[in-house]
Tab-separated table of C-alpha atoms and ligand atoms in Angstrom:
chain	number	residue	atom	x	y	z
A	45	UNK	CA	0.000	0.000	0.000
A	46	UNK	CA	2.919	2.328	0.590
A	47	UNK	CA	3.682	4.718	-2.235
A	48	UNK	CA	6.579	6.979	-3.113
A	49	UNK	CA	4.285	9.950	-3.203
A	50	UNK	CA	4.096	12.447	-5.929
A	51	UNK	CA	7.730	12.717	-7.025
A	52	UNK	CA	8.620	11.042	-10.303
A	53	UNK	CA	10.785	11.738	-13.297
A	54	UNK	CA	8.535	12.924	-16.104
A	55	UNK	CA	8.501	11.065	-19.367
A	56	UNK	CA	11.008	12.460	-21.820
A	57	UNK	CA	9.696	15.259	-23.973
A	58	UNK	CA	7.000	16.225	-21.539
A	59	UNK	CA	7.228	19.790	-20.318
A	60	UNK	CA	6.976	20.280	-16.582
A	61	UNK	CA	5.324	23.459	-15.304
A	62	UNK	CA	7.859	25.598	-13.408
A	63	UNK	CA	7.205	26.516	-9.786
A	64	UNK	CA	8.924	29.716	-8.681
A	65	UNK	CA	9.421	30.286	-4.963
A	66	UNK	CA	9.115	33.906	-3.956
A	67	UNK	CA	9.044	35.815	-0.671
A	68	UNK	CA	6.991	38.860	0.213
A	69	UNK	CA	10.181	40.867	0.748
A	70	UNK	CA	11.690	39.584	-2.481
A	71	UNK	CA	8.580	40.166	-4.574
A	72	UNK	CA	9.466	43.696	-5.658
A	73	UNK	CA	12.714	42.525	-7.209
A	74	UNK	CA	11.361	39.225	-8.436
A	75	UNK	CA	8.515	40.729	-10.438
A	76	UNK	CA	10.990	42.792	-12.476
A	77	UNK	CA	12.204	39.568	-14.062
A	78	UNK	CA	8.699	38.389	-14.961
A	79	UNK	CA	6.910	38.975	-18.257
A	80	UNK	CA	4.387	41.838	-18.078
A	81	UNK	CA	1.444	39.443	-18.606
A	82	UNK	CA	2.423	37.461	-15.505
A	83	UNK	CA	2.846	40.607	-13.407
A	84	UNK	CA	-0.615	41.722	-14.539
A	85	UNK	CA	-2.146	38.435	-13.389
A	86	UNK	CA	-0.321	38.657	-10.064
A	87	UNK	CA	-1.702	42.149	-9.541
A	88	UNK	CA	-5.215	41.130	-10.522
A	89	UNK	CA	-5.007	38.323	-7.945
A	90	UNK	CA	-3.295	40.478	-5.293
A	91	UNK	CA	-0.429	38.006	-5.242
A	92	UNK	CA	2.761	39.481	-3.859
A	93	UNK	CA	4.621	36.477	-2.414
A	94	UNK	CA	2.528	36.050	0.727
A	95	UNK	CA	3.674	32.808	2.430
A	96	UNK	CA	1.429	29.884	1.498
A	97	UNK	CA	-0.296	31.715	-1.396
A	98	UNK	CA	0.064	30.532	-4.941
A	99	UNK	CA	-0.688	31.836	-8.396
A	100	UNK	CA	-1.058	29.798	-11.541
A	101	UNK	CA	-0.428	32.268	-14.354
A	102	UNK	CA	-0.166	32.128	-18.123
A	103	UNK	CA	3.258	33.081	-19.431
A	104	UNK	CA	3.974	35.029	-22.581
A	105	UNK	CA	3.439	32.072	-24.912
A	106	UNK	CA	0.447	30.803	-22.956
A	107	UNK	CA	2.394	28.154	-21.058
A	108	UNK	CA	1.549	28.046	-17.343
A	109	UNK	CA	3.884	29.156	-14.605
A	110	UNK	CA	3.332	28.786	-10.868
A	111	UNK	CA	4.375	31.354	-8.275
A	112	UNK	CA	4.394	30.242	-4.646
A	113	UNK	CA	4.945	32.444	-1.620
A	114	UNK	CA	7.281	31.185	1.088
A	115	UNK	CA	8.881	32.560	4.244
A	116	UNK	CA	12.418	33.837	4.522
A	117	UNK	CA	14.747	31.147	5.880
A	118	UNK	CA	15.108	32.742	9.318
A	119	UNK	CA	11.426	33.410	10.075
A	120	UNK	CA	10.418	31.900	13.402
A	121	UNK	CA	7.790	29.200	12.999
A	122	UNK	CA	8.533	28.850	9.276
A	123	UNK	CA	7.057	25.605	7.974
A	124	UNK	CA	9.745	23.783	5.967
A	125	UNK	CA	7.048	21.585	4.408
A	126	UNK	CA	4.985	24.549	3.165
A	127	UNK	CA	5.570	23.471	-0.445
A	128	UNK	CA	3.623	20.344	0.441
A	129	UNK	CA	0.554	22.578	0.347
A	130	UNK	CA	0.939	22.784	-3.430
A	131	UNK	CA	-0.106	19.140	-3.731
A	132	UNK	CA	-3.606	20.185	-2.741
A	133	UNK	CA	-3.600	23.417	-4.752
A	134	UNK	CA	-2.285	22.434	-8.166
A	135	UNK	CA	-4.052	20.461	-10.837
A	136	UNK	CA	-2.947	17.179	-12.319
A	137	UNK	CA	0.255	17.408	-14.331
A	138	UNK	CA	4.026	17.558	-14.132
A	139	UNK	CA	5.838	20.275	-12.226
A	140	UNK	CA	9.392	21.244	-11.403
A	141	UNK	CA	11.033	23.629	-8.978
A	142	UNK	CA	12.367	26.528	-11.072
A	143	UNK	CA	14.456	28.098	-8.308
A	144	UNK	CA	15.623	27.479	-4.757
A	145	UNK	CA	13.502	28.701	-1.851
A	146	UNK	CA	15.322	30.795	0.791
A	147	UNK	CA	17.658	28.473	2.677
A	148	UNK	CA	19.211	26.965	-0.444
A	149	UNK	CA	19.779	23.246	-0.979
A	150	UNK	CA	18.508	22.070	2.436
A	151	UNK	CA	15.313	24.053	1.890
A	152	UNK	CA	14.865	22.411	-1.529
A	153	UNK	CA	15.179	18.977	0.086
A	154	UNK	CA	12.624	19.969	2.738
A	155	UNK	CA	10.233	21.257	0.087
A	156	UNK	CA	10.577	17.988	-1.843
A	157	UNK	CA	9.981	15.944	1.310
A	158	UNK	CA	6.964	18.127	2.155
A	159	UNK	CA	5.621	17.418	-1.320
A	160	UNK	CA	6.209	13.656	-0.941
A	161	UNK	CA	4.699	13.456	2.558
A	162	UNK	CA	1.783	15.641	1.450
A	163	UNK	CA	1.052	13.320	-1.475
A	164	UNK	CA	-0.030	10.508	0.842
A	165	UNK	CA	-3.664	9.449	0.487
A	166	UNK	CA	-5.377	6.545	2.226
A	167	UNK	CA	-7.053	4.813	-0.691
A	168	UNK	CA	-7.889	1.367	0.641
A	169	UNK	CA	-11.646	1.855	0.711
A	170	UNK	CA	-12.288	4.459	-1.946
A	171	UNK	CA	-10.486	5.986	-4.851
A	172	UNK	CA	-8.634	9.200	-4.181
A	173	UNK	CA	-10.128	12.310	-5.780
A	174	UNK	CA	-8.419	13.938	-8.745
A	175	UNK	CA	-4.946	12.633	-9.605
A	176	UNK	CA	-2.297	14.555	-7.713
A	177	UNK	CA	0.294	16.801	-9.328
A	178	UNK	CA	3.653	15.143	-9.886
A	179	UNK	CA	6.974	16.785	-9.057
A	180	UNK	CA	10.174	16.125	-10.994
A	181	UNK	CA	12.983	15.140	-8.625
A	182	UNK	CA	14.698	18.490	-7.942
A	183	UNK	CA	18.373	18.746	-8.898
A	184	UNK	CA	20.799	18.255	-6.053
A	185	UNK	CA	18.286	16.479	-3.807
A	186	UNK	CA	18.930	12.858	-2.799
A	187	UNK	CA	15.736	11.499	-4.305
A	188	UNK	CA	16.287	7.945	-3.039
A	189	UNK	CA	16.459	9.348	0.487
A	190	UNK	CA	13.290	11.425	0.132
A	191	UNK	CA	11.530	8.377	-1.271
A	192	UNK	CA	12.837	6.158	1.557
A	193	UNK	CA	11.507	8.514	4.220
A	194	UNK	CA	8.166	9.089	2.479
A	195	UNK	CA	7.647	5.347	1.991
A	196	UNK	CA	8.478	4.538	5.612
A	197	UNK	CA	6.003	7.174	6.747
A	198	UNK	CA	3.364	5.983	4.250
A	199	UNK	CA	3.755	2.398	5.463
A	200	UNK	CA	3.096	3.445	9.058
A	201	UNK	CA	0.197	5.710	8.049
A	202	UNK	CA	-1.452	2.941	6.009
A	203	UNK	CA	-1.224	0.458	8.885
A	204	UNK	CA	-2.598	2.975	11.392
A	205	UNK	CA	-5.403	4.222	9.145
A	206	UNK	CA	-6.626	0.707	8.418
A	207	UNK	CA	-9.459	-0.162	10.817
A	208	UNK	CA	-9.267	-3.123	13.165
A	209	UNK	CA	-11.547	-5.324	11.061
A	210	UNK	CA	-8.805	-5.338	8.415
A	211	UNK	CA	-5.796	-4.720	10.695
A	212	UNK	CA	-6.169	-7.294	13.447
A	213	UNK	CA	-3.209	-9.174	14.935
A	214	UNK	CA	-2.975	-11.492	11.917
A	215	UNK	CA	-2.853	-8.665	9.400
A	216	UNK	CA	-0.373	-6.659	11.466
A	217	UNK	CA	1.883	-9.701	11.861
A	218	UNK	CA	1.700	-10.236	8.094
A	219	UNK	CA	2.625	-6.627	7.399
A	220	UNK	CA	5.577	-6.824	9.798
A	221	UNK	CA	6.789	-10.125	8.349
A	222	UNK	CA	6.532	-8.746	4.810
A	223	UNK	CA	8.927	-5.941	5.757
A	224	UNK	CA	11.253	-8.377	7.573
A	225	UNK	CA	11.315	-10.684	4.573
A	226	UNK	CA	11.921	-7.902	2.048
A	227	UNK	CA	15.165	-6.999	3.828
A	228	UNK	CA	16.073	-10.604	4.644
A	229	UNK	CA	15.846	-10.119	8.384
A	230	UNK	CA	15.840	-13.180	10.615
A	231	UNK	CA	12.315	-13.342	11.989
A	232	UNK	CA	10.165	-15.375	14.347
A	233	UNK	CA	6.645	-15.069	15.701
A	234	UNK	CA	5.468	-16.429	19.053
A	235	UNK	CA	1.703	-16.891	19.041
A	236	UNK	CA	-1.084	-17.771	21.456
A	237	UNK	CA	-0.304	-20.262	24.220
A	238	UNK	CA	3.320	-20.422	23.083
A	239	UNK	CA	3.587	-16.994	24.711
A	240	UNK	CA	2.872	-18.652	28.052
A	241	UNK	CA	5.306	-21.486	27.457
A	242	UNK	CA	8.052	-19.093	26.414
A	243	UNK	CA	7.439	-16.763	29.342
A	244	UNK	CA	5.542	-13.762	28.010
A	245	UNK	CA	2.744	-13.843	30.600
A	246	UNK	CA	1.656	-10.223	30.228
A	247	UNK	CA	1.339	-10.248	26.440
A	248	UNK	CA	-0.744	-13.395	26.795
A	249	UNK	CA	-2.931	-12.025	29.599
A	250	UNK	CA	-3.820	-8.877	27.680
A	251	UNK	CA	-4.363	-10.567	24.334
A	252	UNK	CA	-5.946	-13.878	25.267
A	253	UNK	CA	-9.536	-12.595	24.964
A	254	UNK	CA	-9.079	-11.310	21.442
A	255	UNK	CA	-10.672	-13.108	18.464
A	256	UNK	CA	-7.179	-13.456	16.988
A	257	UNK	CA	-4.361	-14.840	19.115
A	258	UNK	CA	-1.882	-12.456	20.752
A	259	UNK	CA	1.639	-12.643	19.370
A	260	UNK	CA	5.146	-11.271	19.472
A	261	UNK	CA	6.980	-10.489	16.244
A	262	UNK	CA	10.767	-10.515	16.672
A	263	UNK	CA	13.140	-9.795	13.805
A	264	UNK	CA	16.858	-9.113	13.618
A	265	UNK	CA	18.752	-7.476	10.775
A	266	UNK	CA	22.339	-6.429	10.111
A	267	UNK	CA	25.824	-7.556	11.095
A	268	UNK	CA	26.089	-9.158	14.536
A	269	UNK	CA	29.004	-6.947	15.604
A	270	UNK	CA	27.409	-3.605	14.666
A	271	UNK	CA	25.920	-1.427	17.445
A	272	UNK	CA	22.694	-2.982	18.667
A	273	UNK	CA	19.565	-0.853	18.323
A	274	UNK	CA	16.230	-2.334	19.387
A	275	UNK	CA	12.842	-0.873	18.451
A	276	UNK	CA	9.774	-1.917	20.437
A	277	UNK	CA	6.257	-0.917	19.339
A	278	UNK	CA	2.888	-1.183	21.048
A	279	UNK	CA	0.662	-3.200	18.732
A	280	UNK	CA	-2.820	-3.035	20.257
A	281	UNK	CA	-4.919	-3.536	17.142
A	282	UNK	CA	-7.986	-2.339	19.000
A	283	UNK	CA	-8.303	-1.074	22.537
A	284	UNK	CA	-11.793	-1.424	23.969
A	285	UNK	CA	-10.294	-0.842	27.416
A	286	UNK	CA	-11.059	-4.458	28.293
A	287	UNK	CA	-13.389	-5.038	31.255
A	288	UNK	CA	-12.625	-1.457	32.313
A	289	UNK	CA	-14.360	-0.603	29.074
A	290	UNK	CA	-13.898	2.784	27.440
A	291	UNK	CA	-16.841	5.123	26.841
A	292	UNK	CA	-17.767	5.415	23.156
A	293	UNK	CA	-16.030	8.723	22.473
A	294	UNK	CA	-12.739	7.389	23.875
A	295	UNK	CA	-13.044	4.070	22.009
A	296	UNK	CA	-13.788	5.676	18.649
A	297	UNK	CA	-10.150	6.233	17.667
A	298	UNK	CA	-8.704	3.045	19.109
A	299	UNK	CA	-7.918	1.402	15.771
A	300	UNK	CA	-4.793	3.523	16.005
A	301	UNK	CA	-3.599	1.864	19.199
A	302	UNK	CA	-1.111	-0.182	17.151
A	303	UNK	CA	0.604	3.008	15.969
A	304	UNK	CA	3.685	2.270	18.074
A	305	UNK	CA	4.226	-0.974	16.167
A	306	UNK	CA	3.509	0.772	12.854
A	307	UNK	CA	5.993	3.530	13.677
A	308	UNK	CA	8.690	1.048	14.701
A	309	UNK	CA	8.095	-0.792	11.431
A	310	UNK	CA	8.196	2.353	9.282
A	311	UNK	CA	11.429	3.432	10.972
A	312	UNK	CA	12.909	-0.066	10.655
A	313	UNK	CA	12.153	-0.005	6.930
A	314	UNK	CA	14.013	3.316	6.552
A	315	UNK	CA	17.016	1.987	8.508
A	316	UNK	CA	17.213	-1.253	6.523
A	317	UNK	CA	16.617	0.446	3.186
A	318	UNK	CA	19.502	2.830	3.928
A	319	UNK	CA	21.663	-0.110	5.070
A	320	UNK	CA	22.716	1.806	8.175
A	321	UNK	CA	25.592	0.219	10.092
A	322	UNK	CA	23.564	-1.130	12.975
A	323	UNK	CA	22.373	-4.472	14.156
A	324	UNK	CA	18.648	-3.777	14.297
A	325	UNK	CA	16.109	-5.711	16.319
A	326	UNK	CA	12.369	-5.074	16.127
A	327	UNK	CA	9.988	-6.375	18.796
A	328	UNK	CA	6.273	-5.969	18.250
A	329	UNK	CA	3.875	-7.296	20.887
A	330	UNK	CA	0.561	-7.531	19.032
A	331	UNK	CA	-2.828	-8.025	20.702
A	332	UNK	CA	-6.413	-6.930	20.809
A	333	UNK	CA	-7.652	-5.639	24.180
A	334	UNK	CA	-11.090	-7.239	24.064
A	335	UNK	CA	-14.087	-7.875	26.289
A	336	UNK	CA	-14.864	-11.562	26.684
A	337	UNK	CA	-15.436	-14.184	29.365
A	338	UNK	CA	-11.701	-14.882	29.388
A	339	UNK	CA	-10.567	-11.256	29.540
A	340	UNK	CA	-7.968	-10.437	32.179
A	341	UNK	CA	-9.614	-8.707	35.134
A	342	UNK	CA	-9.064	-5.758	37.432
A	343	UNK	CA	-7.406	-7.170	40.546
A	344	UNK	CA	-5.703	-10.060	38.767
A	345	UNK	CA	-2.012	-10.560	39.479
A	346	UNK	CA	0.339	-11.862	36.789
A	347	UNK	CA	4.016	-12.681	36.691
A	348	UNK	CA	6.020	-10.911	34.004
A	349	UNK	CA	8.931	-12.058	31.856
A	350	UNK	CA	11.292	-10.082	34.081
A	351	UNK	CA	9.959	-11.773	37.220
A	352	UNK	CA	8.239	-8.681	38.600
A	353	UNK	CA	4.654	-9.505	39.621
A	354	UNK	CA	2.010	-7.062	38.397
A	355	UNK	CA	-1.388	-6.326	39.914
A	356	UNK	CA	-3.922	-5.127	37.374
A	357	UNK	CA	-5.377	-1.858	38.645
A	358	UNK	CA	-6.992	-1.100	35.304
A	359	UNK	CA	-7.353	-3.291	32.224
A	360	UNK	CA	-7.268	-0.160	30.064
A	361	UNK	CA	-3.590	0.298	30.926
A	362	UNK	CA	-2.800	-2.647	28.641
A	363	UNK	CA	-0.100	-1.099	26.472
A	364	UNK	CA	2.463	-0.889	29.255
A	365	UNK	CA	1.814	-4.569	30.083
A	366	UNK	CA	2.598	-5.933	26.641
A	367	UNK	CA	5.540	-3.542	26.323
A	368	UNK	CA	6.893	-4.744	29.678
A	369	UNK	CA	7.439	-8.295	28.405
A	370	UNK	CA	8.831	-7.113	25.064
A	371	UNK	CA	11.190	-4.647	26.755
A	372	UNK	CA	12.422	-7.363	29.125
A	373	UNK	CA	13.268	-9.578	26.133
A	374	UNK	CA	15.020	-6.759	24.307
A	375	UNK	CA	16.904	-5.767	27.454
A	376	UNK	CA	18.376	-9.271	27.907
A	377	UNK	CA	21.088	-8.744	25.309
A	378	UNK	CA	22.077	-5.333	26.760
A	379	UNK	CA	21.765	-3.374	23.497
A	380	UNK	CA	23.267	0.052	22.870
A	381	UNK	CA	19.798	1.554	22.773
A	382	UNK	CA	16.180	0.508	23.131
A	383	UNK	CA	13.529	2.836	21.715
A	384	UNK	CA	9.892	2.116	22.338
A	385	UNK	CA	6.888	3.728	20.676
A	386	UNK	CA	3.376	3.644	22.099
A	387	UNK	CA	0.042	5.429	22.047
A	388	UNK	CA	0.312	4.905	25.761
A	389	UNK	CA	-1.649	7.540	27.657
A	390	UNK	CA	-4.435	10.060	27.266
A	391	UNK	CA	-2.514	12.090	29.838
A	392	UNK	CA	0.271	12.765	27.306
A	393	UNK	CA	-2.328	14.439	25.040
A	394	UNK	CA	-3.730	16.506	27.853
A	395	UNK	CA	-0.245	17.748	28.709
A	396	UNK	CA	1.203	18.239	25.220
A	397	UNK	CA	-1.586	18.185	22.643
A	398	UNK	CA	-1.570	16.087	19.491
A	399	UNK	CA	1.554	17.446	17.778
A	400	UNK	CA	4.273	17.326	20.425
A	401	UNK	CA	4.837	13.818	21.805
A	402	UNK	CA	6.603	13.635	25.153
A	403	UNK	CA	9.568	11.314	25.426
A	404	UNK	CA	11.567	9.875	28.298
A	405	UNK	CA	15.220	8.976	28.213
A	406	UNK	CA	17.762	7.487	30.613
A	407	UNK	CA	20.680	9.293	28.940
A	408	UNK	CA	20.897	13.111	29.069
A	409	UNK	CA	23.136	13.581	26.069
A	410	UNK	CA	21.053	11.211	23.939
A	411	UNK	CA	17.921	13.034	25.086
A	412	UNK	CA	19.405	16.340	23.930
A	413	UNK	CA	20.238	14.785	20.544
A	414	UNK	CA	16.711	13.424	20.191
A	415	UNK	CA	15.138	16.794	20.979
A	416	UNK	CA	17.500	18.607	18.587
A	417	UNK	CA	16.974	16.208	15.686
A	418	UNK	CA	13.230	16.480	16.246
A	419	UNK	CA	13.393	20.244	15.831
A	420	UNK	CA	15.774	19.942	12.884
A	421	UNK	CA	13.431	17.763	10.812
A	422	UNK	CA	10.099	19.166	12.053
A	423	UNK	CA	9.244	15.992	13.907
A	424	UNK	CA	9.256	17.665	17.318
A	425	UNK	CA	9.267	15.923	20.697
A	426	UNK	CA	9.644	17.219	24.233
A	427	UNK	CA	11.430	15.498	27.090
A	428	UNK	CA	9.564	14.803	30.310
A	429	UNK	CA	11.293	13.462	33.419
A	430	UNK	CA	11.407	9.893	34.730
A	431	UNK	CA	10.542	11.438	38.092
A	432	UNK	CA	11.648	8.838	40.604
A	433	UNK	CA	9.584	10.095	43.580
A	434	UNK	CA	6.390	9.315	41.626
A	435	UNK	CA	7.327	5.635	41.488
A	436	UNK	CA	5.545	5.213	44.817
A	437	UNK	CA	2.262	5.951	43.037
A	438	UNK	CA	2.574	2.533	41.380
A	439	UNK	CA	2.732	0.649	44.686
A	440	UNK	CA	0.622	-2.489	45.108
A	441	UNK	CA	-0.361	-4.047	48.429
A	442	UNK	CA	-0.006	-7.622	47.187
A	443	UNK	CA	2.327	-7.589	44.173
A	444	UNK	CA	5.660	-6.015	43.216
A	445	UNK	CA	3.857	-3.262	41.307
A	446	UNK	CA	0.478	-2.116	40.101
A	447	UNK	CA	0.047	-1.348	36.404
A	448	UNK	CA	-1.542	2.037	37.142
A	449	UNK	CA	-1.056	4.921	39.509
A	450	UNK	CA	-3.329	5.170	42.504
A	451	UNK	CA	-4.021	8.842	41.786
A	452	UNK	CA	-5.070	11.076	38.909
A	453	UNK	CA	-1.739	12.866	38.433
A	454	UNK	CA	1.204	12.578	36.030
A	455	UNK	CA	-0.317	9.746	33.984
A	456	UNK	CA	2.272	9.801	31.214
A	457	UNK	CA	5.182	9.925	33.690
A	458	UNK	CA	3.881	7.064	35.833
A	459	UNK	CA	3.346	4.967	32.687
A	460	UNK	CA	6.971	5.637	31.721
A	461	UNK	CA	8.123	4.755	35.248
A	462	UNK	CA	6.236	1.479	34.989
A	463	UNK	CA	8.046	0.629	31.727
A	464	UNK	CA	11.405	1.586	33.223
A	465	UNK	CA	11.147	-1.279	35.726
A	466	UNK	CA	11.588	-3.691	32.815
A	467	UNK	CA	14.747	-2.131	31.375
A	468	UNK	CA	17.954	-2.586	33.363
A	469	UNK	CA	20.782	-3.753	31.084
A	470	UNK	CA	20.405	-1.633	27.935
A	471	UNK	CA	23.011	1.169	27.731
A	472	UNK	CA	20.216	3.637	27.033
A	473	UNK	CA	16.450	3.608	26.714
A	474	UNK	CA	14.082	6.112	25.134
A	475	UNK	CA	10.297	5.899	25.373
A	476	UNK	CA	7.977	7.888	23.078
A	477	UNK	CA	4.351	8.431	24.167
A	478	UNK	CA	2.928	9.267	20.738
A	479	UNK	CA	-0.480	10.365	19.484
A	480	UNK	CA	0.125	9.227	15.894
A	481	UNK	CA	-2.685	11.281	14.414
A	482	UNK	CA	-3.146	14.611	12.651
A	483	UNK	CA	-6.514	16.004	13.782
A	484	UNK	CA	-6.408	18.484	10.854
A	485	UNK	CA	-4.412	18.684	7.638
A	486	UNK	CA	-1.237	20.744	7.438
A	487	UNK	CA	1.333	20.907	4.619
A	488	UNK	CA	2.999	17.490	4.350
A	489	UNK	CA	0.663	16.167	7.039
A	490	UNK	CA	-2.696	15.044	5.663
A	491	UNK	CA	-5.302	14.474	8.369
A	492	UNK	CA	-5.366	10.986	9.869
A	493	UNK	CA	-2.515	8.681	10.810
A	494	UNK	CA	0.970	10.093	11.389
A	495	UNK	CA	4.311	8.340	11.963
A	496	UNK	CA	5.455	10.662	14.756
A	497	UNK	CA	9.155	10.302	15.748
A	498	UNK	CA	10.133	7.978	12.859
A	499	UNK	CA	11.720	10.726	10.760
A	500	UNK	CA	13.590	12.243	13.669
A	501	UNK	CA	15.127	8.933	14.696
A	502	UNK	CA	15.992	8.010	11.128
A	503	UNK	CA	17.841	11.319	10.801
A	504	UNK	CA	19.699	10.709	14.068
A	505	UNK	CA	20.654	7.124	13.213
A	506	UNK	CA	21.725	8.189	9.737
A	507	UNK	CA	24.095	10.765	11.260
A	508	UNK	CA	25.490	8.292	13.792
A	509	UNK	CA	25.582	5.062	11.813
A	510	UNK	CA	25.923	5.916	8.135
B	52	BES	N1	-4.462	3.561	24.205
B	52	BES	C1	-4.763	4.224	25.404
B	52	BES	C2	-4.203	5.632	25.511
B	52	BES	C3	-4.656	6.632	24.492
B	52	BES	C4	-5.913	7.199	24.567
B	52	BES	C5	-3.793	7.060	23.504
B	52	BES	C6	-6.302	8.136	23.650
B	52	BES	C7	-4.176	7.996	22.580
B	52	BES	C8	-5.445	8.533	22.659
B	52	BES	C9	-4.232	3.439	26.604
B	52	BES	O1	-4.241	2.070	26.457
B	52	BES	C10	-5.112	3.780	27.761
B	52	BES	O2	-6.261	3.451	27.695
B	52	BES	N2	-4.555	4.440	28.767
B	52	BES	C11	-5.297	4.840	29.905
B	52	BES	C12	-4.457	4.566	31.132
B	52	BES	C13	-5.194	4.701	32.405
B	52	BES	C14	-6.199	3.579	32.566
B	52	BES	C15	-4.204	4.701	33.540
B	52	BES	C16	-5.595	6.323	29.788
B	52	BES	O3	-4.739	7.080	29.327
B	52	BES	O4	-6.707	6.718	30.128
B	53	MN	MN1	-6.062	1.189	27.040
B	54	ZN	ZN1	-4.139	1.315	24.572
């Protein structure tokens, strides 16, 4: 289902319509170089390089030219993907960038990526509207890289957008195994009661009531001696809340509760496609959190892979349970870094809103890198603390820990503190509490599923392990 998105070389002989980037400040000078007919059309349309505005004009010989207003490179809050807006503004046809936007080569690459990311459409259940405009790969931009990132993001978006009736545990396992196979990773899947026999009690407890068996996908790629990076993704294909059932408004969006797994998979695809010098491991605990006579119950106590016993304070805090067993497995081989991705808490949304996922990290210098790369590639995240004193909120009277806090406070932090109990040997651990959804469309970010944090981590790994 993934697509490269709107950037293709045009067939030879075909003329691509030029797109000229222009700023409001630069307009006065720019217009002097334009044919009088184009200037007249700009004036008639009150176009003077306002950021985000476009003009499709007829040139001297009647051939079209596009003018597009963008910000100066140093404007605060400038959207590097603004050119992605053109995908929704321009008609079908072939286009090319005629000049560089302010910021030079890097800005051209950002504009191209914005175009590619903005060309994503979820077309599984109905045809997209009019065919989208197609951009010629701009000169000097690493097109294979743009395509790699856009395809990784599109893969994650497709998986997240697909509803649970077509993206249950079987379908998600299939999608993960297809990626593993394409890059010749060494893969295994542990399903159903085998999870009990192989000591994944929490994944089994959460997923046992689902119509499709719970499972753990585990694949390994790359040279054994390269730095070990492990990605863990929450794969709850649908979260009813379990016996602590969610009200309808809260349940409505819960097809996206496997977004952590989808994000890990999209990122893994980028890493493998780029052949980064890492030994990558991907762990995806995949379940449905369902209501049935064999659902796990509030008050139940389960052992975990790590040996810590867990009292179930709330069956709706299921993500941290399945992650706990997957993290414990990943932690066993003491990797360089474990990253986990999860639509883990409503509290993270209350604190940060939909567009700024909080993350938690055991290593200060790595945390600074993560935050900086997020800003650099417009995939922003914000660090929250693993605030040790709040660990007491997870206390249980009969087990080593409860799965939820006893109080209403700091829900995202206490969830992170719960996960931290299952990571002890990895050199570093980063946890991303993502929302994975664009409530409204922005340039390069069509409404619906989003692969938050995948681009930022790809950028960071590319810098460190190229
Ligand atoms: N999947 C949800 C969290 C969620 C809700 C993410 C809405 C994105 C949007 C998670 O499994 C959950 O239900 N968490 C509970 C935890 C609570 C019971 C401690 C929550 O946040 O309410
Ligand atoms: Mn839940
Ligand atoms: Zn959930």
